[in-house]
Amino acid sequence: MIAFAIAQFGVDTMLYGFSIFLPTIIQHIGHWSTPVTQVLTIPCYFLGALSFLTVAYLADRTQRRGPFCIVFGSIVIIGYIILLGSDTPGNTPRYGKRAAGNGLQLTVGNSSGVMVPFLYTKPQGLLKGTPYPLQW
C-alpha cells in the first residue's frame, strides 16, 4: 500500500504541476502577455472536453453505449488483468484494510499539491523580465 501511495504522489505531482503551472510554463516559452498566455492554455483543456463530449454525443446518438464502454473501458480491463496476475493472497485484504489503504493513498497523493509550488523556483541572478529555464 505504501508503494501505491508513493506512486499516487508521483502521479499527482505531475497533475498538479501541469494544471497549476501551465500558464507560467507557456509564458516562459515565448514572450507573450498575460492575457495571451491565458488564451494559449485553452487548447489543452478544450481538447479533453471536446473528446469527452464527442464520445458522449456519439454514444447517445447511436444509442449504442456498449461499444464505447468496451473501447474506453479496455484500459481498466487491462489494469485489472495485471492486478489479477499476481497470485499472492495479500492483494485482497479485508474491507477495513482496503478502505484505510485507499484513504492513505489519496491522502499521500493529494499532499503533493503542497510540494509542487516549491518545484518551480526562480533562479537568482537573472535579469528581470527574461525567461528562466524550467527546473524539472
PDB file of C-alpha atoms in Angstrom:
ATOM      1  CA  MET A   1       0.000   0.000   0.000  1.00  0.00           C
ATOM      2  CA  ILE A   2       2.912   2.320   0.705  1.00  0.00           C
ATOM      3  CA  ALA A   3       4.223   1.719  -2.823  1.00  0.00           C
ATOM      4  CA  PHE A   4       0.816   2.648  -4.258  1.00  0.00           C
ATOM      5  CA  ALA A   5       0.733   5.793  -2.112  1.00  0.00           C
ATOM      6  CA  ILE A   6       4.186   6.810  -3.351  1.00  0.00           C
ATOM      7  CA  ALA A   7       3.121   6.158  -6.944  1.00  0.00           C
ATOM      8  CA  GLN A   8      -0.012   8.251  -6.408  1.00  0.00           C
ATOM      9  CA  PHE A   9       2.196  11.028  -5.008  1.00  0.00           C
ATOM     10  CA  GLY A  10       4.268  10.993  -8.199  1.00  0.00           C
ATOM     11  CA  VAL A  11       1.246  10.979 -10.487  1.00  0.00           C
ATOM     12  CA  ASP A  12      -0.435  13.795  -8.576  1.00  0.00           C
ATOM     13  CA  THR A  13       2.798  15.805  -8.625  1.00  0.00           C
ATOM     14  CA  MET A  14       2.674  15.702 -12.421  1.00  0.00           C
ATOM     15  CA  LEU A  15      -1.032  16.517 -12.451  1.00  0.00           C
ATOM     16  CA  TYR A  16      -0.753  19.480 -10.092  1.00  0.00           C
ATOM     17  CA  GLY A  17       2.417  20.721 -11.748  1.00  0.00           C
ATOM     18  CA  PHE A  18       0.758  20.728 -15.147  1.00  0.00           C
ATOM     19  CA  SER A  19      -2.602  22.134 -14.152  1.00  0.00           C
ATOM     20  CA  ILE A  20      -1.317  24.840 -11.813  1.00  0.00           C
ATOM     21  CA  PHE A  21       1.787  25.972 -13.682  1.00  0.00           C
ATOM     22  CA  LEU A  22       0.686  25.593 -17.309  1.00  0.00           C
ATOM     23  CA  PRO A  23       0.285  29.383 -17.752  1.00  0.00           C
ATOM     24  CA  THR A  24       3.735  30.010 -16.264  1.00  0.00           C
ATOM     25  CA  ILE A  25       5.320  27.350 -18.462  1.00  0.00           C
ATOM     26  CA  ILE A  26       3.678  28.748 -21.600  1.00  0.00           C
ATOM     27  CA  GLN A  27       4.584  32.328 -20.713  1.00  0.00           C
ATOM     28  CA  HIS A  28       8.255  31.437 -20.354  1.00  0.00           C
ATOM     29  CA  ILE A  29       8.385  29.503 -23.609  1.00  0.00           C
ATOM     30  CA  GLY A  30       7.630  32.669 -25.575  1.00  0.00           C
ATOM     31  CA  HIS A  31       7.268  36.382 -24.978  1.00  0.00           C
ATOM     32  CA  TRP A  32       3.512  36.696 -24.567  1.00  0.00           C
ATOM     33  CA  SER A  33       1.421  38.984 -22.426  1.00  0.00           C
ATOM     34  CA  THR A  34      -0.636  37.580 -19.562  1.00  0.00           C
ATOM     35  CA  PRO A  35      -3.958  37.577 -21.471  1.00  0.00           C
ATOM     36  CA  VAL A  36      -2.379  35.812 -24.467  1.00  0.00           C
ATOM     37  CA  THR A  37      -0.784  33.265 -22.162  1.00  0.00           C
ATOM     38  CA  GLN A  38      -4.162  32.508 -20.607  1.00  0.00           C
ATOM     39  CA  VAL A  39      -5.671  32.038 -24.067  1.00  0.00           C
ATOM     40  CA  LEU A  40      -2.860  29.645 -25.014  1.00  0.00           C
ATOM     41  CA  THR A  41      -3.779  27.348 -22.112  1.00  0.00           C
ATOM     42  CA  ILE A  42      -7.248  26.774 -23.551  1.00  0.00           C
ATOM     43  CA  PRO A  43      -6.375  24.152 -26.239  1.00  0.00           C
ATOM     44  CA  CYS A  44      -5.224  21.517 -23.728  1.00  0.00           C
ATOM     45  CA  TYR A  45      -8.415  21.587 -21.749  1.00  0.00           C
ATOM     46  CA  PHE A  46     -10.603  22.203 -24.777  1.00  0.00           C
ATOM     47  CA  LEU A  47      -9.317  19.031 -26.441  1.00  0.00           C
ATOM     48  CA  GLY A  48     -10.121  16.976 -23.341  1.00  0.00           C
ATOM     49  CA  ALA A  49     -13.608  18.451 -23.044  1.00  0.00           C
ATOM     50  CA  LEU A  50     -14.213  18.053 -26.770  1.00  0.00           C
ATOM     51  CA  SER A  51     -13.237  14.390 -26.779  1.00  0.00           C
ATOM     52  CA  PHE A  52     -15.429  13.741 -23.725  1.00  0.00           C
ATOM     53  CA  LEU A  53     -18.441  15.471 -25.293  1.00  0.00           C
ATOM     54  CA  THR A  54     -17.860  13.822 -28.677  1.00  0.00           C
ATOM     55  CA  VAL A  55     -17.844  10.329 -27.227  1.00  0.00           C
ATOM     56  CA  ALA A  56     -20.914  11.131 -25.114  1.00  0.00           C
ATOM     57  CA  TYR A  57     -22.745  12.543 -28.137  1.00  0.00           C
ATOM     58  CA  LEU A  58     -21.849   9.605 -30.367  1.00  0.00           C
ATOM     59  CA  ALA A  59     -22.905   7.109 -27.731  1.00  0.00           C
ATOM     60  CA  ASP A  60     -26.206   8.905 -27.260  1.00  0.00           C
ATOM     61  CA  ARG A  61     -26.808   9.479 -30.969  1.00  0.00           C
ATOM     62  CA  THR A  62     -26.175   5.864 -31.957  1.00  0.00           C
ATOM     63  CA  GLN A  63     -27.918   4.551 -28.836  1.00  0.00           C
ATOM     64  CA  ARG A  64     -25.001   2.150 -28.541  1.00  0.00           C
ATOM     65  CA  ARG A  65     -23.197   2.864 -25.347  1.00  0.00           C
ATOM     66  CA  GLY A  66     -21.797  -0.646 -25.055  1.00  0.00           C
ATOM     67  CA  PRO A  67     -19.099  -0.379 -27.746  1.00  0.00           C
ATOM     68  CA  PHE A  68     -17.894   2.920 -26.320  1.00  0.00           C
ATOM     69  CA  CYS A  69     -17.775   1.462 -22.839  1.00  0.00           C
ATOM     70  CA  ILE A  70     -15.844  -1.530 -24.149  1.00  0.00           C
ATOM     71  CA  VAL A  71     -13.345   0.540 -26.111  1.00  0.00           C
ATOM     72  CA  PHE A  72     -12.625   3.071 -23.380  1.00  0.00           C
ATOM     73  CA  GLY A  73     -13.017   0.558 -20.578  1.00  0.00           C
ATOM     74  CA  SER A  74     -10.361  -1.674 -22.101  1.00  0.00           C
ATOM     75  CA  ILE A  75      -7.675   0.253 -20.251  1.00  0.00           C
ATOM     76  CA  VAL A  76      -9.402  -0.547 -16.979  1.00  0.00           C
ATOM     77  CA  ILE A  77      -9.770  -4.181 -18.002  1.00  0.00           C
ATOM     78  CA  ILE A  78      -6.070  -4.423 -18.810  1.00  0.00           C
ATOM     79  CA  GLY A  79      -5.273  -2.867 -15.432  1.00  0.00           C
ATOM     80  CA  TYR A  80      -7.392  -5.455 -13.643  1.00  0.00           C
ATOM     81  CA  ILE A  81      -5.752  -8.265 -15.604  1.00  0.00           C
ATOM     82  CA  ILE A  82      -2.364  -7.014 -14.485  1.00  0.00           C
ATOM     83  CA  LEU A  83      -3.633  -6.784 -10.927  1.00  0.00           C
ATOM     84  CA  LEU A  84      -5.028 -10.316 -11.029  1.00  0.00           C
ATOM     85  CA  GLY A  85      -1.781 -11.634 -12.498  1.00  0.00           C
ATOM     86  CA  SER A  86      -0.268 -11.696  -9.037  1.00  0.00           C
ATOM     87  CA  ASP A  87      -1.132 -14.859  -7.180  1.00  0.00           C
ATOM     88  CA  THR A  88      -0.239 -13.660  -3.694  1.00  0.00           C
ATOM     89  CA  PRO A  89      -3.206 -13.522  -1.294  1.00  0.00           C
ATOM     90  CA  GLY A  90      -2.029 -10.135   0.021  1.00  0.00           C
ATOM     91  CA  ASN A  91      -3.887  -8.390  -2.813  1.00  0.00           C
ATOM     92  CA  THR A  92      -7.315  -8.906  -1.247  1.00  0.00           C
ATOM     93  CA  PRO A  93      -7.295  -7.746   2.380  1.00  0.00           C
ATOM     94  CA  ARG A  94     -10.437  -7.277   4.455  1.00  0.00           C
ATOM     95  CA  TYR A  95     -12.762  -4.356   3.783  1.00  0.00           C
ATOM     96  CA  GLY A  96     -11.415  -2.207   6.619  1.00  0.00           C
ATOM     97  CA  LYS A  97      -7.843  -2.558   5.404  1.00  0.00           C
ATOM     98  CA  ARG A  98      -8.850  -1.725   1.842  1.00  0.00           C
ATOM     99  CA  ALA A  99     -10.724   1.385   2.984  1.00  0.00           C
ATOM    100  CA  ALA A 100      -7.832   2.544   5.173  1.00  0.00           C
ATOM    101  CA  GLY A 101      -5.353   1.872   2.368  1.00  0.00           C
ATOM    102  CA  ASN A 102      -7.436   3.820  -0.114  1.00  0.00           C
ATOM    103  CA  GLY A 103      -7.631   6.758   2.277  1.00  0.00           C
ATOM    104  CA  LEU A 104      -3.885   6.616   2.875  1.00  0.00           C
ATOM    105  CA  GLN A 105      -3.165   6.515  -0.854  1.00  0.00           C
ATOM    106  CA  LEU A 106      -5.378   9.518  -1.590  1.00  0.00           C
ATOM    107  CA  THR A 107      -4.038  11.493   1.360  1.00  0.00           C
ATOM    108  CA  VAL A 108      -0.401  10.948   0.403  1.00  0.00           C
ATOM    109  CA  GLY A 109      -1.150  11.599  -3.271  1.00  0.00           C
ATOM    110  CA  ASN A 110      -3.038  14.824  -2.692  1.00  0.00           C
ATOM    111  CA  SER A 111      -0.369  16.109  -0.329  1.00  0.00           C
ATOM    112  CA  SER A 112       1.826  16.535  -3.405  1.00  0.00           C
ATOM    113  CA  GLY A 113      -0.169  19.695  -4.074  1.00  0.00           C
ATOM    114  CA  VAL A 114       1.650  21.239  -1.114  1.00  0.00           C
ATOM    115  CA  MET A 115       5.054  20.348  -2.564  1.00  0.00           C
ATOM    116  CA  VAL A 116       4.511  21.320  -6.213  1.00  0.00           C
ATOM    117  CA  PRO A 117       4.869  25.116  -5.814  1.00  0.00           C
ATOM    118  CA  PHE A 118       8.389  24.584  -4.494  1.00  0.00           C
ATOM    119  CA  LEU A 119       9.466  22.686  -7.632  1.00  0.00           C
ATOM    120  CA  TYR A 120       9.315  25.760  -9.851  1.00  0.00           C
ATOM    121  CA  THR A 121      11.610  28.282  -8.215  1.00  0.00           C
ATOM    122  CA  LYS A 122      13.074  31.315  -9.929  1.00  0.00           C
ATOM    123  CA  PRO A 123      16.879  31.110 -10.084  1.00  0.00           C
ATOM    124  CA  GLN A 124      18.788  34.032  -8.643  1.00  0.00           C
ATOM    125  CA  GLY A 125      20.879  36.337 -10.825  1.00  0.00           C
ATOM    126  CA  LEU A 126      18.720  36.580 -13.942  1.00  0.00           C
ATOM    127  CA  LEU A 127      17.697  39.920 -15.347  1.00  0.00           C
ATOM    128  CA  LYS A 128      14.154  40.994 -14.665  1.00  0.00           C
ATOM    129  CA  GLY A 129      11.785  40.047 -17.476  1.00  0.00           C
ATOM    130  CA  THR A 130      13.959  37.358 -19.033  1.00  0.00           C
ATOM    131  CA  PRO A 131      12.552  33.855 -19.195  1.00  0.00           C
ATOM    132  CA  TYR A 132      14.197  31.393 -16.871  1.00  0.00           C
ATOM    133  CA  PRO A 133      14.680  27.719 -17.577  1.00  0.00           C
ATOM    134  CA  LEU A 134      12.211  25.328 -16.019  1.00  0.00           C
ATOM    135  CA  GLN A 135      13.518  23.057 -13.322  1.00  0.00           C
ATOM    136  CA  TRP A 136      12.085  19.583 -13.771  1.00  0.00           C
TER     137      TRP A 136
END
